[in-house]
Short mmCIF file of N, CA, C and O in Angstrom, two decimals:
data_model
loop_
_atom_site.label_atom_id
_atom_site.label_comp_id
_atom_site.label_asym_id
_atom_site.label_seq_id
_atom_site.Cartn_x
_atom_site.Cartn_y
_atom_site.Cartn_z
N MET F 1 -13.30 -12.25 -35.58
CA MET F 1 -12.26 -11.26 -35.66
C MET F 1 -11.78 -10.96 -34.25
O MET F 1 -12.58 -10.61 -33.39
N PRO F 2 -10.49 -11.09 -33.96
CA PRO F 2 -9.96 -10.81 -32.62
C PRO F 2 -9.94 -9.31 -32.33
O PRO F 2 -9.76 -8.50 -33.22
N VAL F 3 -10.12 -9.01 -31.04
CA VAL F 3 -10.08 -7.61 -30.59
C VAL F 3 -8.76 -7.40 -29.87
O VAL F 3 -8.40 -8.17 -28.97
N HIS F 4 -8.04 -6.38 -30.24
CA HIS F 4 -6.75 -6.07 -29.64
C HIS F 4 -6.87 -4.79 -28.83
O HIS F 4 -7.51 -3.83 -29.27
N PHE F 5 -6.26 -4.82 -27.64
CA PHE F 5 -6.27 -3.62 -26.79
C PHE F 5 -5.13 -2.70 -27.21
O PHE F 5 -4.00 -3.12 -27.38
N ALA F 6 -5.44 -1.44 -27.37
CA ALA F 6 -4.43 -0.43 -27.69
C ALA F 6 -4.53 0.66 -26.64
O ALA F 6 -5.49 1.43 -26.60
N ALA F 7 -3.54 0.70 -25.74
CA ALA F 7 -3.55 1.68 -24.65
C ALA F 7 -3.32 3.08 -25.21
O ALA F 7 -2.67 3.26 -26.23
N ALA F 8 -3.86 4.06 -24.53
CA ALA F 8 -3.67 5.44 -24.94
C ALA F 8 -2.22 5.83 -24.73
O ALA F 8 -1.54 5.36 -23.82
N ARG F 9 -1.73 6.71 -25.58
CA ARG F 9 -0.34 7.13 -25.47
C ARG F 9 -0.11 7.99 -24.23
O ARG F 9 0.95 7.99 -23.65
N SER F 10 -1.10 8.73 -23.83
CA SER F 10 -0.98 9.60 -22.66
C SER F 10 -2.27 9.52 -21.88
O SER F 10 -3.36 9.66 -22.44
N THR F 11 -2.16 9.32 -20.58
CA THR F 11 -3.38 9.25 -19.77
C THR F 11 -4.06 10.61 -19.67
O THR F 11 -5.25 10.68 -19.40
N ALA F 12 -3.32 11.67 -19.92
CA ALA F 12 -3.92 13.01 -19.87
C ALA F 12 -4.90 13.21 -21.02
O ALA F 12 -5.85 13.97 -20.90
N HIS F 13 -4.69 12.50 -22.13
CA HIS F 13 -5.55 12.67 -23.30
C HIS F 13 -6.61 11.59 -23.41
O HIS F 13 -7.47 11.66 -24.27
N SER F 14 -6.54 10.61 -22.54
CA SER F 14 -7.51 9.52 -22.58
C SER F 14 -8.82 9.97 -21.95
O SER F 14 -8.85 10.41 -20.79
N PRO F 15 -9.94 9.87 -22.67
CA PRO F 15 -11.22 10.28 -22.09
C PRO F 15 -11.62 9.42 -20.89
O PRO F 15 -12.21 9.91 -19.93
N ILE F 16 -11.28 8.16 -20.88
CA ILE F 16 -11.62 7.29 -19.75
C ILE F 16 -10.79 7.66 -18.54
O ILE F 16 -11.31 7.74 -17.43
N ALA F 17 -9.49 7.91 -18.72
CA ALA F 17 -8.63 8.29 -17.60
C ALA F 17 -9.08 9.62 -17.02
O ALA F 17 -9.09 9.80 -15.80
N ARG F 18 -9.49 10.55 -17.86
CA ARG F 18 -9.97 11.85 -17.35
C ARG F 18 -11.28 11.68 -16.59
O ARG F 18 -11.52 12.33 -15.59
N ALA F 19 -12.13 10.78 -17.05
CA ALA F 19 -13.42 10.57 -16.38
C ALA F 19 -13.23 9.90 -15.02
O ALA F 19 -13.96 10.18 -14.07
N LEU F 20 -12.25 9.01 -14.91
CA LEU F 20 -12.03 8.29 -13.66
C LEU F 20 -11.15 9.04 -12.67
O LEU F 20 -11.11 8.70 -11.49
N ALA F 21 -10.43 10.03 -13.14
CA ALA F 21 -9.52 10.78 -12.27
C ALA F 21 -10.33 11.65 -11.31
O ALA F 21 -11.37 12.19 -11.65
N ARG F 22 -9.82 11.75 -10.09
CA ARG F 22 -10.46 12.61 -9.10
C ARG F 22 -10.06 14.06 -9.35
O ARG F 22 -8.93 14.35 -9.71
N LYS F 23 -10.99 14.91 -9.13
CA LYS F 23 -10.71 16.33 -9.30
C LYS F 23 -9.90 16.83 -8.11
O LYS F 23 -10.11 16.42 -6.97
N ALA F 24 -8.98 17.72 -8.38
CA ALA F 24 -8.16 18.30 -7.31
C ALA F 24 -9.02 19.25 -6.49
O ALA F 24 -9.90 19.94 -7.02
N LEU F 25 -8.78 19.27 -5.18
CA LEU F 25 -9.52 20.17 -4.31
C LEU F 25 -9.08 21.61 -4.57
O LEU F 25 -7.90 21.86 -4.80
N GLY F 26 -10.02 22.51 -4.51
CA GLY F 26 -9.69 23.91 -4.74
C GLY F 26 -8.83 24.49 -3.64
O GLY F 26 -7.90 25.23 -3.90
N ARG F 27 -9.16 24.15 -2.39
CA ARG F 27 -8.39 24.64 -1.25
C ARG F 27 -8.11 23.50 -0.30
O ARG F 27 -8.90 22.57 -0.18
N ALA F 28 -7.04 23.60 0.40
CA ALA F 28 -6.72 22.58 1.40
C ALA F 28 -7.61 22.77 2.62
O ALA F 28 -7.90 23.90 3.01
N ALA F 29 -8.05 21.69 3.20
CA ALA F 29 -8.90 21.77 4.39
C ALA F 29 -8.04 22.05 5.61
O ALA F 29 -6.92 21.57 5.72
N ASN F 30 -8.58 22.81 6.54
CA ASN F 30 -7.88 23.11 7.78
C ASN F 30 -8.62 22.42 8.90
O ASN F 30 -9.79 22.71 9.15
N ASP F 31 -7.98 21.51 9.60
CA ASP F 31 -8.64 20.76 10.65
C ASP F 31 -8.39 21.34 12.04
O ASP F 31 -8.67 20.70 13.04
N ASN F 32 -7.91 22.56 12.12
CA ASN F 32 -7.64 23.17 13.41
C ASN F 32 -8.87 23.82 14.02
O ASN F 32 -8.81 24.34 15.12
N GLY F 33 -9.97 23.84 13.34
CA GLY F 33 -11.19 24.44 13.88
C GLY F 33 -11.10 25.94 13.95
O GLY F 33 -10.53 26.60 13.09
N ALA F 34 -11.68 26.51 15.01
CA ALA F 34 -11.73 27.96 15.14
C ALA F 34 -10.37 28.56 15.46
O ALA F 34 -10.17 29.76 15.29
N ALA F 35 -9.45 27.77 15.94
CA ALA F 35 -8.14 28.29 16.34
C ALA F 35 -7.15 28.32 15.18
O ALA F 35 -5.96 28.39 15.39
N CYS F 36 -7.65 28.27 13.94
CA CYS F 36 -6.73 28.19 12.82
C CYS F 36 -5.95 29.48 12.62
O CYS F 36 -4.84 29.46 12.10
N ASP F 37 -6.49 30.62 13.05
CA ASP F 37 -5.77 31.88 12.87
C ASP F 37 -4.81 32.17 14.02
O ASP F 37 -3.86 32.92 13.86
N VAL F 38 -5.05 31.57 15.16
CA VAL F 38 -4.24 31.83 16.34
C VAL F 38 -3.38 30.62 16.61
O VAL F 38 -3.85 29.49 16.57
N ALA F 39 -2.13 30.85 16.89
CA ALA F 39 -1.22 29.74 17.19
C ALA F 39 -1.40 29.32 18.64
O ALA F 39 -0.63 29.69 19.51
N VAL F 40 -2.43 28.54 18.90
CA VAL F 40 -2.74 28.07 20.25
C VAL F 40 -2.27 26.63 20.36
O VAL F 40 -2.61 25.79 19.54
N GLU F 41 -1.48 26.35 21.36
CA GLU F 41 -0.97 25.00 21.57
C GLU F 41 -1.67 24.41 22.78
O GLU F 41 -1.66 24.98 23.86
N SER F 42 -2.26 23.26 22.61
CA SER F 42 -2.98 22.63 23.70
C SER F 42 -2.00 22.04 24.71
O SER F 42 -0.81 21.91 24.44
N SER F 43 -2.51 21.69 25.87
CA SER F 43 -1.64 21.11 26.89
C SER F 43 -1.12 19.74 26.44
O SER F 43 -0.01 19.37 26.77
N PHE F 44 -1.94 19.02 25.65
CA PHE F 44 -1.48 17.75 25.11
C PHE F 44 -0.28 17.96 24.19
O PHE F 44 0.70 17.24 24.26
N ASP F 45 -0.37 18.98 23.31
CA ASP F 45 0.74 19.27 22.40
C ASP F 45 1.99 19.67 23.16
O ASP F 45 3.09 19.26 22.81
N THR F 46 1.81 20.47 24.21
CA THR F 46 2.95 20.90 25.01
C THR F 46 3.62 19.71 25.67
O THR F 46 4.85 19.58 25.64
N MET F 47 2.82 18.82 26.26
CA MET F 47 3.37 17.66 26.94
C MET F 47 4.02 16.70 25.95
O MET F 47 5.09 16.15 26.21
N MET F 48 3.38 16.49 24.81
CA MET F 48 3.94 15.59 23.80
C MET F 48 5.27 16.14 23.29
O MET F 48 6.24 15.38 23.12
N ARG F 49 5.34 17.42 23.06
CA ARG F 49 6.58 18.05 22.59
C ARG F 49 7.69 17.87 23.64
O ARG F 49 8.82 17.53 23.31
N ALA F 50 7.35 18.09 24.91
CA ALA F 50 8.34 17.94 25.98
C ALA F 50 8.79 16.48 26.10
O ALA F 50 9.98 16.21 26.29
N ALA F 51 7.85 15.55 25.99
CA ALA F 51 8.20 14.13 26.10
C ALA F 51 9.08 13.70 24.93
O ALA F 51 10.05 12.95 25.12
N LEU F 52 8.77 14.16 23.74
CA LEU F 52 9.59 13.80 22.58
C LEU F 52 10.98 14.40 22.67
O LEU F 52 11.97 13.76 22.30
N LYS F 53 11.06 15.62 23.17
CA LYS F 53 12.37 16.25 23.35
C LYS F 53 13.19 15.48 24.39
O LYS F 53 14.38 15.23 24.21
N HIS F 54 12.52 15.09 25.48
CA HIS F 54 13.19 14.30 26.52
C HIS F 54 13.64 12.95 25.97
O HIS F 54 14.74 12.48 26.27
N PHE F 55 12.80 12.34 25.13
CA PHE F 55 13.15 11.07 24.51
C PHE F 55 14.35 11.23 23.58
O PHE F 55 15.23 10.37 23.52
N ALA F 56 14.39 12.34 22.87
CA ALA F 56 15.52 12.59 21.97
C ALA F 56 16.83 12.72 22.74
O ALA F 56 17.89 12.32 22.26
N GLN F 57 16.76 13.27 23.95
CA GLN F 57 17.96 13.44 24.75
C GLN F 57 18.41 12.15 25.44
O GLN F 57 19.60 11.90 25.58
N HIS F 58 17.44 11.32 25.88
CA HIS F 58 17.77 10.17 26.71
C HIS F 58 17.52 8.82 26.06
O HIS F 58 17.85 7.79 26.66
N GLY F 59 16.93 8.79 24.90
CA GLY F 59 16.70 7.54 24.19
C GLY F 59 15.73 6.63 24.91
O GLY F 59 14.76 7.08 25.52
N MET F 60 16.00 5.32 24.85
CA MET F 60 15.08 4.33 25.41
C MET F 60 14.95 4.41 26.92
O MET F 60 13.99 3.90 27.49
N GLY F 61 15.87 5.04 27.59
CA GLY F 61 15.79 5.20 29.04
C GLY F 61 15.11 6.49 29.47
O GLY F 61 15.20 6.88 30.63
N ALA F 62 14.41 7.14 28.56
CA ALA F 62 13.80 8.44 28.85
C ALA F 62 12.72 8.33 29.92
O ALA F 62 12.62 9.21 30.79
N ALA F 63 11.92 7.28 29.89
CA ALA F 63 10.86 7.14 30.90
C ALA F 63 11.46 6.94 32.28
O ALA F 63 10.98 7.52 33.26
N ARG F 64 12.51 6.14 32.37
CA ARG F 64 13.17 5.94 33.67
C ARG F 64 13.79 7.23 34.17
O ARG F 64 13.74 7.53 35.36
N GLU F 65 14.39 7.99 33.27
CA GLU F 65 14.99 9.26 33.65
C GLU F 65 13.92 10.25 34.13
O GLU F 65 14.10 10.95 35.13
N ALA F 66 12.77 10.28 33.45
CA ALA F 66 11.67 11.14 33.87
C ALA F 66 11.13 10.69 35.23
O ALA F 66 10.79 11.52 36.09
N ARG F 67 11.06 9.37 35.45
CA ARG F 67 10.65 8.85 36.76
C ARG F 67 11.62 9.29 37.85
O ARG F 67 11.21 9.72 38.93
N ASN F 68 12.92 9.22 37.57
CA ASN F 68 13.92 9.66 38.55
C ASN F 68 13.79 11.14 38.86
O ASN F 68 13.90 11.55 40.02
N GLN F 69 13.54 11.94 37.83
CA GLN F 69 13.33 13.38 38.04
C GLN F 69 12.08 13.63 38.89
O GLN F 69 12.08 14.50 39.77
N ALA F 70 11.02 12.86 38.62
CA ALA F 70 9.79 13.01 39.40
C ALA F 70 10.01 12.61 40.85
O ALA F 70 9.52 13.28 41.78
N GLU F 71 10.73 11.52 41.08
CA GLU F 71 11.03 11.09 42.45
C GLU F 71 11.84 12.15 43.18
O GLU F 71 11.55 12.47 44.33
N GLN F 72 12.84 12.67 42.51
CA GLN F 72 13.68 13.70 43.13
C GLN F 72 12.84 14.93 43.49
O GLN F 72 12.97 15.48 44.58
N ALA F 73 11.97 15.34 42.59
CA ALA F 73 11.11 16.50 42.87
C ALA F 73 10.14 16.20 44.01
O ALA F 73 9.87 17.07 44.85
N HIS F 74 9.63 14.97 44.06
CA HIS F 74 8.70 14.59 45.13
C HIS F 74 9.39 14.66 46.49
O HIS F 74 8.83 15.18 47.45
N PHE F 75 10.59 14.11 46.57
CA PHE F 75 11.28 14.06 47.85
C PHE F 75 11.81 15.42 48.29
O PHE F 75 12.05 15.62 49.48
N THR F 76 11.98 16.36 47.36
CA THR F 76 12.38 17.71 47.74
C THR F 76 11.17 18.60 48.01
O THR F 76 11.33 19.74 48.42
N GLY F 77 9.95 18.08 47.76
CA GLY F 77 8.74 18.83 48.04
C GLY F 77 8.30 19.77 46.93
O GLY F 77 7.42 20.59 47.12
N ASP F 78 8.88 19.64 45.76
CA ASP F 78 8.53 20.49 44.62
C ASP F 78 7.39 19.82 43.84
O ASP F 78 7.61 19.04 42.92
N THR F 79 6.15 20.13 44.23
CA THR F 79 5.00 19.44 43.62
C THR F 79 4.80 19.82 42.16
O THR F 79 4.37 18.99 41.37
N GLU F 80 5.13 21.05 41.79
CA GLU F 80 4.96 21.46 40.40
C GLU F 80 5.89 20.67 39.48
O GLU F 80 5.47 20.16 38.43
N SER F 81 7.15 20.54 39.86
CA SER F 81 8.09 19.75 39.06
C SER F 81 7.73 18.27 39.08
O SER F 81 7.87 17.58 38.08
N TYR F 82 7.24 17.80 40.23
CA TYR F 82 6.82 16.40 40.33
C TYR F 82 5.71 16.11 39.33
O TYR F 82 5.78 15.12 38.59
N GLU F 83 4.70 16.97 39.29
CA GLU F 83 3.58 16.77 38.36
C GLU F 83 4.06 16.82 36.91
O GLU F 83 3.62 16.03 36.07
N TRP F 84 4.97 17.74 36.61
CA TRP F 84 5.49 17.88 35.25
C TRP F 84 6.22 16.60 34.83
O TRP F 84 5.94 16.03 33.78
N TRP F 85 7.15 16.14 35.66
CA TRP F 85 7.93 14.96 35.31
C TRP F 85 7.09 13.70 35.32
O TRP F 85 7.33 12.78 34.54
N LEU F 86 6.09 13.64 36.18
CA LEU F 86 5.19 12.49 36.17
C LEU F 86 4.42 12.44 34.86
O LEU F 86 4.25 11.36 34.28
N GLU F 87 3.96 13.57 34.36
CA GLU F 87 3.24 13.60 33.08
C GLU F 87 4.16 13.26 31.91
O GLU F 87 3.75 12.60 30.97
N VAL F 88 5.41 13.73 31.96
CA VAL F 88 6.37 13.35 30.92
C VAL F 88 6.58 11.84 30.95
O VAL F 88 6.54 11.16 29.92
N CYS F 89 6.74 11.30 32.15
CA CYS F 89 6.92 9.86 32.30
C CYS F 89 5.68 9.10 31.82
O CYS F 89 5.79 8.11 31.11
N ARG F 90 4.50 9.59 32.17
CA ARG F 90 3.24 8.95 31.76
C ARG F 90 3.08 8.99 30.25
O ARG F 90 2.58 8.04 29.65
N THR F 91 3.52 10.06 29.62
CA THR F 91 3.44 10.16 28.16
C THR F 91 4.35 9.14 27.50
O THR F 91 4.00 8.54 26.49
N LEU F 92 5.51 8.92 28.08
CA LEU F 92 6.47 7.98 27.50
C LEU F 92 6.16 6.53 27.84
O LEU F 92 6.27 5.65 26.98
N ASP F 93 5.79 6.26 29.09
CA ASP F 93 5.52 4.88 29.51
C ASP F 93 4.55 4.91 30.69
O ASP F 93 4.94 5.19 31.83
N ARG F 94 3.30 4.61 30.43
CA ARG F 94 2.25 4.70 31.44
C ARG F 94 2.50 3.75 32.61
O ARG F 94 2.26 4.09 33.76
N ARG F 95 3.01 2.56 32.34
CA ARG F 95 3.24 1.59 33.43
C ARG F 95 4.30 2.07 34.41
O ARG F 95 4.14 1.90 35.62
N VAL F 96 5.36 2.67 33.91
CA VAL F 96 6.41 3.19 34.79
C VAL F 96 5.84 4.30 35.66
O VAL F 96 6.10 4.37 36.87
N ALA F 97 5.03 5.17 35.07
CA ALA F 97 4.43 6.28 35.83
C ALA F 97 3.46 5.77 36.89
O ALA F 97 3.46 6.25 38.03
N GLU F 98 2.64 4.80 36.53
CA GLU F 98 1.68 4.26 37.50
C GLU F 98 2.39 3.54 38.64
O GLU F 98 1.96 3.60 39.79
N ASP F 99 3.48 2.87 38.34
CA ASP F 99 4.29 2.23 39.38
C ASP F 99 4.85 3.27 40.34
O ASP F 99 4.84 3.08 41.56
N LEU F 100 5.32 4.37 39.80
CA LEU F 100 5.84 5.46 40.64
C LEU F 100 4.75 6.02 41.54
O LEU F 100 4.96 6.21 42.74
N VAL F 101 3.58 6.26 40.98
CA VAL F 101 2.47 6.80 41.77
C VAL F 101 2.08 5.83 42.88
O VAL F 101 1.85 6.23 44.02
N ARG F 102 2.04 4.54 42.56
CA ARG F 102 1.71 3.53 43.58
C ARG F 102 2.72 3.52 44.72
O ARG F 102 2.37 3.39 45.87
N ARG F 103 4.00 3.64 44.36
CA ARG F 103 5.04 3.61 45.40
C ARG F 103 5.02 4.86 46.26
O ARG F 103 5.32 4.78 47.45
N LEU F 104 4.68 6.00 45.66
CA LEU F 104 4.74 7.25 46.42
C LEU F 104 3.43 7.61 47.11
O LEU F 104 3.42 8.43 48.03
N ASP F 105 2.32 7.03 46.65
CA ASP F 105 1.02 7.36 47.20
C ASP F 105 0.76 6.57 48.48
O ASP F 105 0.61 5.36 48.46
N THR F 106 0.72 7.28 49.60
CA THR F 106 0.47 6.63 50.88
C THR F 106 -0.96 6.88 51.39
O THR F 106 -1.33 6.38 52.43
N THR F 107 -1.74 7.67 50.63
CA THR F 107 -3.09 8.00 51.09
C THR F 107 -4.09 6.90 50.78
O THR F 107 -5.17 6.87 51.35
N GLY F 108 -3.78 6.03 49.82
CA GLY F 108 -4.72 4.97 49.46
C GLY F 108 -5.78 5.44 48.49
O GLY F 108 -6.74 4.73 48.22
N ALA F 109 -5.64 6.64 47.95
CA ALA F 109 -6.61 7.16 46.99
C ALA F 109 -6.46 6.40 45.67
O ALA F 109 -5.40 5.92 45.34
N PRO F 110 -7.58 6.27 44.92
CA PRO F 110 -7.48 5.56 43.64
C PRO F 110 -6.58 6.31 42.66
O PRO F 110 -6.51 7.53 42.66
N ILE F 111 -5.92 5.54 41.80
CA ILE F 111 -4.99 6.11 40.81
C ILE F 111 -5.73 6.25 39.48
O ILE F 111 -6.36 5.31 39.01
N TYR F 112 -5.67 7.42 38.90
CA TYR F 112 -6.35 7.65 37.60
C TYR F 112 -5.35 7.79 36.51
O TYR F 112 -4.32 8.24 36.58
#
């Protein structure tokens, strides 16, 4: 006698489908750790946000533009702006940033 498969009309009523279905989690997990109640933004988040905003404004040439801003700040003696633009450049394109540091670094100190 041949055996024929007859699928259930609704998976919600099928005992096998209910047994194999995963149970829904009661609450969503929060991966922010102890800072979940406080809106604390890390320096990485701040830099990433700034780099993405800069990329949105300048497109594929954003790393070069950040390098130019860093060079301009370096030559005017504004170390705070230089560090900021260098980090934006490093976030967008590490090689461009390292090339800039090599060209501007005359002390011979190692580059990190």
